[in-house]
Amino acid sequence: MQNPAADKQRLSATAVLASLPFWASVLVVMPVFVQAPWVRQHPLSACLFGLVLTLAGILWSLKADRSEQGDFGALVLGFSGSWMAGSLFWGWLPAHPVLHVPVEAFALPLALAGLTTRWRCACAFYLASLIGTAFTDLSMALSGVMPLWPEVVTATADQAPNLLRAAAAQVLTPKSLLVVIVAAALITRLVAVCRSRADRLGDDSSAWSIASSVLFTTLVIDAVFLGVSLLAPSLSGLI
């Protein structure tokens, strides 16, 4: 006899794996394990791969027209913008943290203009990624960690773990911890707002659900990075 509860659970799991929010989260995590080591070794090819992603996203979206598959194509297109910006910064400007957000924001005008078009899912992914990056960088600046950034990225493999641990310890001071808690609370509030809007039926519900997943996943990655920097800084280079 078939188990209806088990069948329902399998269907639910399948629905999650096939959903836009799930793949938005996957694409947020992907640079941690794929782009980071790639950029360190071959920044130019990593940057050019962003153009491949752009073309693939556009063709996928246009071929699928306005179906849900088209939203997946738009998601890839939005990811390509974040990928290229990350490749540009981490490939050639990693020791200049003040330039991080400006470089990441290179496609901001296009993303804002596209929010009311068929590319809204692409724009939602890119803008949510940018907002998450801005929150992270601002928190680092206000907590006093930013000055250590150039030292960490230019340090040798032997020196970097100790510098990362020192930076993470700085975050745990009362003032810095308050900054981090406030930033986390604000992002959590944004996630709740996005989820609320995603629950409303409409053409832009998919875009809101993508934004919610991107912001939440960014918060999780930042928390994991902080924890790894404190407990196992030698592994932080993977993140």
Tab-separated table of C-alpha atoms in Angstrom:
chain	number	residue	atom	x	y	z
A	1	MET	CA	0.000	0.000	0.000
A	2	GLN	CA	1.153	3.498	-0.735
A	3	ASN	CA	1.674	5.908	2.094
A	4	PRO	CA	-0.224	9.148	1.288
A	5	ALA	CA	1.772	11.091	3.865
A	6	ALA	CA	5.071	9.943	2.357
A	7	ASP	CA	3.850	10.754	-1.157
A	8	LYS	CA	2.785	14.203	-0.013
A	9	GLN	CA	6.175	14.741	1.640
A	10	ARG	CA	8.003	13.722	-1.537
A	11	LEU	CA	5.842	16.040	-3.614
A	12	SER	CA	6.500	18.867	-1.170
A	13	ALA	CA	10.262	18.274	-1.330
A	14	THR	CA	10.126	18.166	-5.121
A	15	ALA	CA	8.177	21.436	-5.203
A	16	VAL	CA	10.801	23.119	-3.011
A	17	LEU	CA	13.674	21.876	-5.189
A	18	ALA	CA	11.905	23.194	-8.278
A	19	SER	CA	11.066	26.598	-6.814
A	20	LEU	CA	12.590	29.957	-7.649
A	21	PRO	CA	13.417	30.827	-3.999
A	22	PHE	CA	15.389	27.600	-3.587
A	23	TRP	CA	17.518	28.235	-6.663
A	24	ALA	CA	17.940	31.879	-5.706
A	25	SER	CA	19.486	30.674	-2.442
A	26	VAL	CA	21.688	28.207	-4.322
A	27	LEU	CA	22.960	30.990	-6.573
A	28	VAL	CA	23.793	33.141	-3.540
A	29	VAL	CA	25.873	30.313	-2.057
A	30	MET	CA	27.500	29.285	-5.343
A	31	PRO	CA	30.113	32.112	-5.457
A	32	VAL	CA	31.395	31.011	-2.050
A	33	PHE	CA	32.554	27.644	-3.329
A	34	VAL	CA	32.906	28.212	-7.076
A	35	GLN	CA	33.609	31.847	-7.846
A	36	ALA	CA	35.964	32.592	-4.933
A	37	PRO	CA	38.623	29.988	-5.794
A	38	TRP	CA	38.126	30.595	-9.531
A	39	VAL	CA	38.694	34.341	-9.236
A	40	ARG	CA	41.827	33.806	-7.168
A	41	GLN	CA	43.351	31.649	-9.890
A	42	HIS	CA	41.962	33.108	-13.133
A	43	PRO	CA	40.065	36.409	-12.644
A	44	LEU	CA	39.720	37.163	-16.358
A	45	SER	CA	38.098	33.848	-17.248
A	46	ALA	CA	35.824	34.128	-14.196
A	47	CYS	CA	34.735	37.577	-15.362
A	48	LEU	CA	34.148	36.365	-18.925
A	49	PHE	CA	32.018	33.526	-17.586
A	50	GLY	CA	29.660	36.244	-16.386
A	51	LEU	CA	29.012	37.116	-20.034
A	52	VAL	CA	28.178	33.458	-20.696
A	53	LEU	CA	25.690	33.541	-17.833
A	54	THR	CA	24.183	36.754	-19.199
A	55	LEU	CA	23.647	35.263	-22.647
A	56	ALA	CA	22.280	32.023	-21.205
A	57	GLY	CA	19.840	33.900	-18.970
A	58	ILE	CA	18.544	36.087	-21.788
A	59	LEU	CA	18.109	33.184	-24.233
A	60	TRP	CA	16.480	30.976	-21.602
A	61	SER	CA	14.043	33.694	-20.612
A	62	LEU	CA	13.133	34.629	-24.173
A	63	LYS	CA	12.715	31.003	-25.254
A	64	ALA	CA	10.434	30.258	-22.306
A	65	ASP	CA	8.508	33.495	-22.894
A	66	ARG	CA	6.391	34.414	-19.845
A	67	SER	CA	6.138	30.977	-18.240
A	68	GLU	CA	7.760	30.077	-14.918
A	69	GLN	CA	10.738	28.776	-16.886
A	70	GLY	CA	11.173	32.322	-18.140
A	71	ASP	CA	11.512	33.453	-14.526
A	72	PHE	CA	14.322	30.927	-14.069
A	73	GLY	CA	16.089	32.428	-17.064
A	74	ALA	CA	15.671	35.902	-15.587
A	75	LEU	CA	17.071	34.589	-12.296
A	76	VAL	CA	20.227	33.456	-14.100
A	77	LEU	CA	20.457	36.865	-15.766
A	78	GLY	CA	20.299	38.624	-12.398
A	79	PHE	CA	22.921	36.271	-11.028
A	80	SER	CA	25.207	37.079	-13.953
A	81	GLY	CA	25.288	40.735	-12.895
A	82	SER	CA	26.346	39.830	-9.360
A	83	TRP	CA	28.865	37.311	-10.720
A	84	MET	CA	30.547	39.824	-13.040
A	85	ALA	CA	30.681	42.514	-10.355
A	86	GLY	CA	32.176	40.084	-7.868
A	87	SER	CA	34.732	38.882	-10.401
A	88	LEU	CA	35.773	42.444	-11.209
A	89	PHE	CA	36.219	43.436	-7.588
A	90	TRP	CA	37.807	40.285	-6.174
A	91	GLY	CA	39.940	39.793	-9.250
A	92	TRP	CA	41.556	43.233	-9.368
A	93	LEU	CA	40.472	45.413	-6.406
A	94	PRO	CA	40.206	43.205	-3.279
A	95	ALA	CA	42.503	45.421	-1.207
A	96	HIS	CA	40.226	48.459	-1.683
A	97	PRO	CA	37.062	47.806	0.380
A	98	VAL	CA	35.732	51.320	-0.232
A	99	LEU	CA	35.246	50.329	-3.877
A	100	HIS	CA	33.365	47.112	-3.125
A	101	VAL	CA	29.789	48.422	-3.162
A	102	PRO	CA	30.377	50.880	-6.053
A	103	VAL	CA	31.740	48.052	-8.213
A	104	GLU	CA	28.920	45.719	-7.183
A	105	ALA	CA	26.452	48.478	-8.115
A	106	PHE	CA	27.663	48.820	-11.719
A	107	ALA	CA	24.319	47.587	-13.096
A	108	LEU	CA	22.134	49.484	-10.603
A	109	PRO	CA	20.494	51.825	-13.180
A	110	LEU	CA	19.506	48.871	-15.376
A	111	ALA	CA	18.175	46.921	-12.398
A	112	LEU	CA	16.010	49.795	-11.209
A	113	ALA	CA	14.682	50.431	-14.703
A	114	GLY	CA	13.844	46.752	-15.179
A	115	LEU	CA	11.724	46.291	-12.067
A	116	THR	CA	8.504	46.924	-13.993
A	117	THR	CA	9.437	44.762	-16.994
A	118	ARG	CA	9.523	41.065	-17.746
A	119	TRP	CA	13.028	41.053	-16.226
A	120	ARG	CA	11.783	41.897	-12.712
A	121	CYS	CA	13.062	38.584	-11.311
A	122	ALA	CA	16.555	39.336	-12.614
A	123	CYS	CA	16.415	42.799	-11.094
A	124	ALA	CA	15.095	41.461	-7.788
A	125	PHE	CA	17.987	39.022	-7.446
A	126	TYR	CA	20.604	41.628	-8.328
A	127	LEU	CA	19.155	44.362	-6.102
A	128	ALA	CA	18.670	42.039	-3.120
A	129	SER	CA	22.270	40.838	-3.499
A	130	LEU	CA	23.450	44.442	-3.620
A	131	ILE	CA	21.428	45.375	-0.528
A	132	GLY	CA	22.869	42.395	1.338
A	133	THR	CA	26.394	43.396	0.329
A	134	ALA	CA	25.796	46.995	1.409
A	135	PHE	CA	24.520	45.866	4.810
A	136	THR	CA	27.545	43.609	5.296
A	137	ASP	CA	30.067	46.277	4.310
A	138	LEU	CA	28.374	48.985	6.381
A	139	SER	CA	28.335	46.683	9.401
A	140	MET	CA	32.035	45.991	8.945
A	141	ALA	CA	32.792	49.695	8.692
A	142	LEU	CA	30.755	50.638	11.777
A	143	SER	CA	32.165	47.764	13.822
A	144	GLY	CA	35.757	48.772	13.074
A	145	VAL	CA	36.603	45.679	11.061
A	146	MET	CA	36.993	47.388	7.692
A	147	PRO	CA	40.605	48.597	8.292
A	148	LEU	CA	41.667	44.955	8.657
A	149	TRP	CA	40.228	44.013	5.263
A	150	PRO	CA	43.282	44.987	3.128
A	151	GLU	CA	45.593	43.179	5.549
A	152	VAL	CA	43.556	39.981	5.387
A	153	VAL	CA	43.254	39.800	1.598
A	154	THR	CA	46.947	40.572	1.040
A	155	ALA	CA	48.226	38.297	3.825
A	156	THR	CA	49.969	34.997	3.209
A	157	ALA	CA	48.158	31.720	3.819
A	158	ASP	CA	49.911	31.432	7.192
A	159	GLN	CA	49.068	34.963	8.308
A	160	ALA	CA	45.451	35.178	7.124
A	161	PRO	CA	43.851	32.845	9.746
A	162	ASN	CA	45.174	34.883	12.681
A	163	LEU	CA	44.055	38.137	11.067
A	164	LEU	CA	40.607	36.698	10.402
A	165	ARG	CA	40.287	35.537	13.991
A	166	ALA	CA	41.296	39.001	15.213
A	167	ALA	CA	38.728	40.628	12.921
A	168	ALA	CA	36.002	38.263	14.092
A	169	ALA	CA	36.918	38.910	17.729
A	170	GLN	CA	36.546	42.640	17.057
A	171	VAL	CA	32.940	42.001	16.040
A	172	LEU	CA	32.244	40.494	19.470
A	173	THR	CA	33.012	43.708	21.371
A	174	PRO	CA	29.846	45.334	22.808
A	175	LYS	CA	29.696	48.223	20.331
A	176	SER	CA	30.427	46.061	17.296
A	177	LEU	CA	28.030	43.362	18.432
A	178	LEU	CA	25.261	45.943	18.725
A	179	VAL	CA	25.936	47.046	15.135
A	180	VAL	CA	25.742	43.454	13.925
A	181	ILE	CA	22.524	42.764	15.832
A	182	VAL	CA	20.848	45.899	14.469
A	183	ALA	CA	21.931	45.050	10.914
A	184	ALA	CA	20.669	41.468	11.285
A	185	ALA	CA	17.360	42.756	12.651
A	186	LEU	CA	16.944	45.145	9.724
A	187	ILE	CA	17.676	42.418	7.176
A	188	THR	CA	15.265	40.076	8.957
A	189	ARG	CA	12.614	42.777	8.765
A	190	LEU	CA	13.261	43.214	5.042
A	191	VAL	CA	12.931	39.453	4.579
A	192	ALA	CA	9.564	39.514	6.347
A	193	VAL	CA	8.342	42.406	4.185
A	194	CYS	CA	9.431	40.626	1.006
A	195	ARG	CA	7.746	37.401	2.054
A	196	SER	CA	4.550	39.262	2.874
A	197	ARG	CA	4.509	40.830	-0.574
A	198	ALA	CA	5.384	37.510	-2.208
A	199	ASP	CA	2.248	35.963	-0.686
A	200	ARG	CA	0.097	38.378	-2.664
A	201	LEU	CA	-0.897	37.106	-6.070
A	202	GLY	CA	0.461	39.170	-8.921
A	203	ASP	CA	3.097	39.403	-11.608
A	204	ASP	CA	5.707	40.574	-9.116
A	205	SER	CA	5.182	37.851	-6.465
A	206	SER	CA	8.064	35.764	-7.849
A	207	ALA	CA	10.394	38.748	-7.687
A	208	TRP	CA	9.531	39.352	-4.021
A	209	SER	CA	10.065	35.697	-3.138
A	210	ILE	CA	13.480	35.794	-4.840
A	211	ALA	CA	14.459	38.938	-2.950
A	212	SER	CA	13.396	37.335	0.328
A	213	SER	CA	15.491	34.214	-0.292
A	214	VAL	CA	18.555	36.203	-1.372
A	215	LEU	CA	18.492	38.431	1.709
A	216	PHE	CA	17.904	35.546	4.103
A	217	THR	CA	20.666	33.438	2.557
A	218	THR	CA	23.074	36.385	2.682
A	219	LEU	CA	22.364	36.741	6.404
A	220	VAL	CA	23.045	33.039	6.955
A	221	ILE	CA	26.311	33.145	4.992
A	222	ASP	CA	27.527	36.158	6.985
A	223	ALA	CA	26.738	34.344	10.242
A	224	VAL	CA	28.535	31.207	9.068
A	225	PHE	CA	31.560	33.231	7.982
A	226	LEU	CA	31.748	34.942	11.357
A	227	GLY	CA	31.521	31.607	13.140
A	228	VAL	CA	34.162	29.969	10.946
A	229	SER	CA	36.480	32.967	11.336
A	230	LEU	CA	36.301	32.544	15.111
A	231	LEU	CA	36.393	28.767	15.396
A	232	ALA	CA	38.277	27.581	12.304
A	233	PRO	CA	39.862	30.598	10.543
A	234	SER	CA	42.001	28.375	8.337
A	235	LEU	CA	38.790	27.353	6.547
A	236	SER	CA	37.589	30.925	5.980
A	237	GLY	CA	39.396	31.124	2.666
A	238	LEU	CA	36.797	28.709	1.322
A	239	ILE	CA	34.112	31.288	2.136
